[in-house]
Amino acid sequence: MKKYEIKLDRRNFLKSSTLLGISSVAPGVFFQELAHARDLDKPASSKIRWGMLIDTNQCTEDCDACVTACDEEHGIEDFGRPSTDTQWIRKLNLTDEFSGKSYNLPMMCQHCENPPCVDVCPTGASFIRADGIVLVNPHTCIGCRYCMMACPYKARSFVHENLENQVPHSPRGKGCVESCNLCVHKIDNGENNTACAEACQKDGHQAILFGNLNDPESEISKQLHKYGGKEIRSDLDLNTAVRYRGI
Amino acid sequence: MYKKLVIKTLLTFLLVSFSGASITHENIPHNIDTSLADKCVEPTEIMRAQHHIFINQQGHDTVVKGIRTTKYSLKNCINCHIKPLADGSYPNIKSKEHFCSGCHIEAAAQVECFDCHASKPFKKIVIKK
């Protein structure tokens, strides 16, 4: 299956040859260090910034594999109350008023470099980890929900119900705010992929690509360099780690 | 005034000594999975007195820094200390059969870890939709 059409005109040829030149000149030693899985006793490194590139052209309306995979991975249960039920990732369908073209995309925490949720948190529970993942520390969260109001992406949920049968790698409980954690347990164990990206790849859509934005050799950096990736609400200057193609 | 103080002190001593007696609880059978390890990560006396400190520190390191060593992790505690009962089910956190609750109910010290954390070893669950 051909995924992307590449026009080989003068401009693109020059672009790709420059990229090739840079990557061959740059010393391999440094990049190799980034690619290795981190030891369990080492803290997350600021040399890495995890991110996602979502290709909306590959995302289809009837598929919700990413949402189901996320729910299963983190043990998110549905209580039949859509207005308050927890959601870490949701599917959106947007239609351009002018052209009538509709777009499908998954929406979740965008893991901003300058996150508004961290700015407003009164206890410091909302924080940004060294490798760029925006997290809630549930040990410190008092459930005030300021972050939910501050988030322009409506990415956070408050747990309203008593929970049972949580999965050990994703502790969740009533009275805390939570959101997508980029499957931080998988990253720390060296899997370096998220449940949603895995499910999307498994379903053959290849719409979600996960990787290290700081490593110019990673697939995500190469694709971002080649095709670009839009920030949603780029006017807010948040420098999100989740970027979209085709919108 | 001194009388009151003396009574208060005596009462405190009494309470402390009684609770001390109850948390030694040698009579409670500990249902531990010995197939995973032959002994705990620290001697029993240290674990009894300081397990909460180890777990708190580990919790902070894991959430904030991303350190995932298993020595003091709650997940590791649960994997060894919680074994299925005779009928194959895991003991409920509210019952005294649960390793943590065995002491915590005796000592009337509320344990809040399991409001969020899993109180039994991992088993894939089917999500109700």
PDB file of C-alpha atoms in Angstrom, chain A residues 38-44 71-73 75-78 127 129-130 135-139 163-174 176 184-185 188-189, chain B residues 55-56 58-70 74-75 78-79 92-94 113-129:
ATOM      1  CA  ARG A  38      16.482   3.912  29.675  1.00  0.00           C
ATOM      2  CA  ASP A  39      17.432   1.838  32.726  1.00  0.00           C
ATOM      3  CA  LEU A  40      14.662   1.370  35.281  1.00  0.00           C
ATOM      4  CA  ASP A  41      16.601   3.225  37.976  1.00  0.00           C
ATOM      5  CA  LYS A  42      17.361   6.255  35.805  1.00  0.00           C
ATOM      6  CA  PRO A  43      15.029   9.250  35.748  1.00  0.00           C
ATOM      7  CA  ALA A  44      13.417  10.498  32.537  1.00  0.00           C
ATOM      8  CA  ASP A  71      -9.759   2.356  27.775  1.00  0.00           C
ATOM      9  CA  GLU A  72      -8.464  -1.191  27.941  1.00  0.00           C
ATOM     10  CA  GLU A  73      -4.867  -0.225  28.656  1.00  0.00           C
ATOM     11  CA  GLY A  75      -8.870   0.246  32.769  1.00  0.00           C
ATOM     12  CA  ILE A  76     -11.204   3.150  32.026  1.00  0.00           C
ATOM     13  CA  GLU A  77     -14.758   2.070  32.671  1.00  0.00           C
ATOM     14  CA  ASP A  78     -17.937   3.609  31.352  1.00  0.00           C
ATOM     15  CA  PHE A 127       3.522  19.025  36.071  1.00  0.00           C
ATOM     16  CA  ARG A 129       8.071  15.624  33.208  1.00  0.00           C
ATOM     17  CA  ALA A 130      11.659  15.957  32.016  1.00  0.00           C
ATOM     18  CA  LEU A 135       1.112  14.482  33.959  1.00  0.00           C
ATOM     19  CA  VAL A 136      -1.065  14.763  37.035  1.00  0.00           C
ATOM     20  CA  ASN A 137       0.513  13.583  40.267  1.00  0.00           C
ATOM     21  CA  PRO A 138      -2.517  11.997  41.938  1.00  0.00           C
ATOM     22  CA  HIS A 139      -0.715  12.018  45.308  1.00  0.00           C
ATOM     23  CA  LEU A 163     -13.384   2.832  41.166  1.00  0.00           C
ATOM     24  CA  GLU A 164     -12.511  -0.803  41.609  1.00  0.00           C
ATOM     25  CA  ASN A 165     -10.411  -3.202  39.564  1.00  0.00           C
ATOM     26  CA  GLN A 166      -7.836  -0.625  38.518  1.00  0.00           C
ATOM     27  CA  VAL A 167      -4.930  -1.954  36.536  1.00  0.00           C
ATOM     28  CA  PRO A 168      -1.625  -1.919  38.494  1.00  0.00           C
ATOM     29  CA  HIS A 169       0.267   0.139  35.900  1.00  0.00           C
ATOM     30  CA  SER A 170      -2.378   2.857  35.783  1.00  0.00           C
ATOM     31  CA  PRO A 171      -3.646   3.802  39.258  1.00  0.00           C
ATOM     32  CA  ARG A 172      -6.847   5.863  39.066  1.00  0.00           C
ATOM     33  CA  GLY A 173      -9.209   7.023  41.754  1.00  0.00           C
ATOM     34  CA  LYS A 174     -12.148   9.197  42.706  1.00  0.00           C
ATOM     35  CA  CYS A 176      -8.476  13.258  41.032  1.00  0.00           C
ATOM     36  CA  VAL A 184       4.126   6.577  30.523  1.00  0.00           C
ATOM     37  CA  HIS A 185       4.429   3.072  31.990  1.00  0.00           C
ATOM     38  CA  ASP A 188       9.508   3.793  31.193  1.00  0.00           C
ATOM     39  CA  ASN A 189       9.659   0.083  30.419  1.00  0.00           C
TER      40      ASN A 189
ATOM     41  CA  ILE B  55       6.343   3.253  49.407  1.00  0.00           C
ATOM     42  CA  ASN B  56       5.807   7.026  49.562  1.00  0.00           C
ATOM     43  CA  GLN B  58       9.024   5.199  45.570  1.00  0.00           C
ATOM     44  CA  GLY B  59       5.648   6.656  44.552  1.00  0.00           C
ATOM     45  CA  HIS B  60       7.176  10.120  44.241  1.00  0.00           C
ATOM     46  CA  ASP B  61      10.184   8.863  42.274  1.00  0.00           C
ATOM     47  CA  THR B  62       7.982   6.915  39.889  1.00  0.00           C
ATOM     48  CA  VAL B  63       5.394   9.602  39.187  1.00  0.00           C
ATOM     49  CA  VAL B  64       7.674  12.636  39.056  1.00  0.00           C
ATOM     50  CA  LYS B  65      10.963  11.230  37.796  1.00  0.00           C
ATOM     51  CA  GLY B  66       9.879   8.088  35.981  1.00  0.00           C
ATOM     52  CA  ILE B  67      12.046   5.712  38.033  1.00  0.00           C
ATOM     53  CA  ARG B  68      10.506   2.238  37.863  1.00  0.00           C
ATOM     54  CA  THR B  69      12.704   0.091  40.114  1.00  0.00           C
ATOM     55  CA  THR B  70      10.682  -2.718  41.629  1.00  0.00           C
ATOM     56  CA  LEU B  74       3.636  -1.162  45.623  1.00  0.00           C
ATOM     57  CA  LYS B  75       3.094  -3.425  42.635  1.00  0.00           C
ATOM     58  CA  ILE B  78       1.149  -6.838  46.031  1.00  0.00           C
ATOM     59  CA  ASN B  79       2.601  -9.469  43.693  1.00  0.00           C
ATOM     60  CA  ASN B  92     -10.934  -7.904  49.071  1.00  0.00           C
ATOM     61  CA  ILE B  93      -9.084  -4.893  50.453  1.00  0.00           C
ATOM     62  CA  LYS B  94     -11.889  -4.383  52.980  1.00  0.00           C
ATOM     63  CA  CYS B 113      -3.392   3.466  48.727  1.00  0.00           C
ATOM     64  CA  PHE B 114      -6.026   1.176  47.274  1.00  0.00           C
ATOM     65  CA  ASP B 115      -8.537   3.916  46.531  1.00  0.00           C
ATOM     66  CA  CYS B 116      -6.474   4.257  43.371  1.00  0.00           C
ATOM     67  CA  HIS B 117      -3.949   1.423  43.282  1.00  0.00           C
ATOM     68  CA  ALA B 118      -4.787  -2.159  42.421  1.00  0.00           C
ATOM     69  CA  SER B 119      -5.074  -4.294  45.559  1.00  0.00           C
ATOM     70  CA  LYS B 120      -4.411  -7.536  43.728  1.00  0.00           C
ATOM     71  CA  PRO B 121      -1.908  -8.820  41.163  1.00  0.00           C
ATOM     72  CA  PHE B 122      -2.578  -7.925  37.547  1.00  0.00           C
ATOM     73  CA  LYS B 123      -5.098  -9.943  35.653  1.00  0.00           C
ATOM     74  CA  LYS B 124      -6.456  -8.621  32.381  1.00  0.00           C
ATOM     75  CA  ILE B 125      -9.989  -7.369  32.920  1.00  0.00           C
ATOM     76  CA  VAL B 126     -12.750  -7.054  30.402  1.00  0.00           C
ATOM     77  CA  ILE B 127     -14.111  -3.526  30.200  1.00  0.00           C
ATOM     78  CA  LYS B 128     -17.867  -3.249  30.519  1.00  0.00           C
ATOM     79  CA  LYS B 129     -19.346  -1.013  27.847  1.00  0.00           C
TER      80      LYS B 129
END
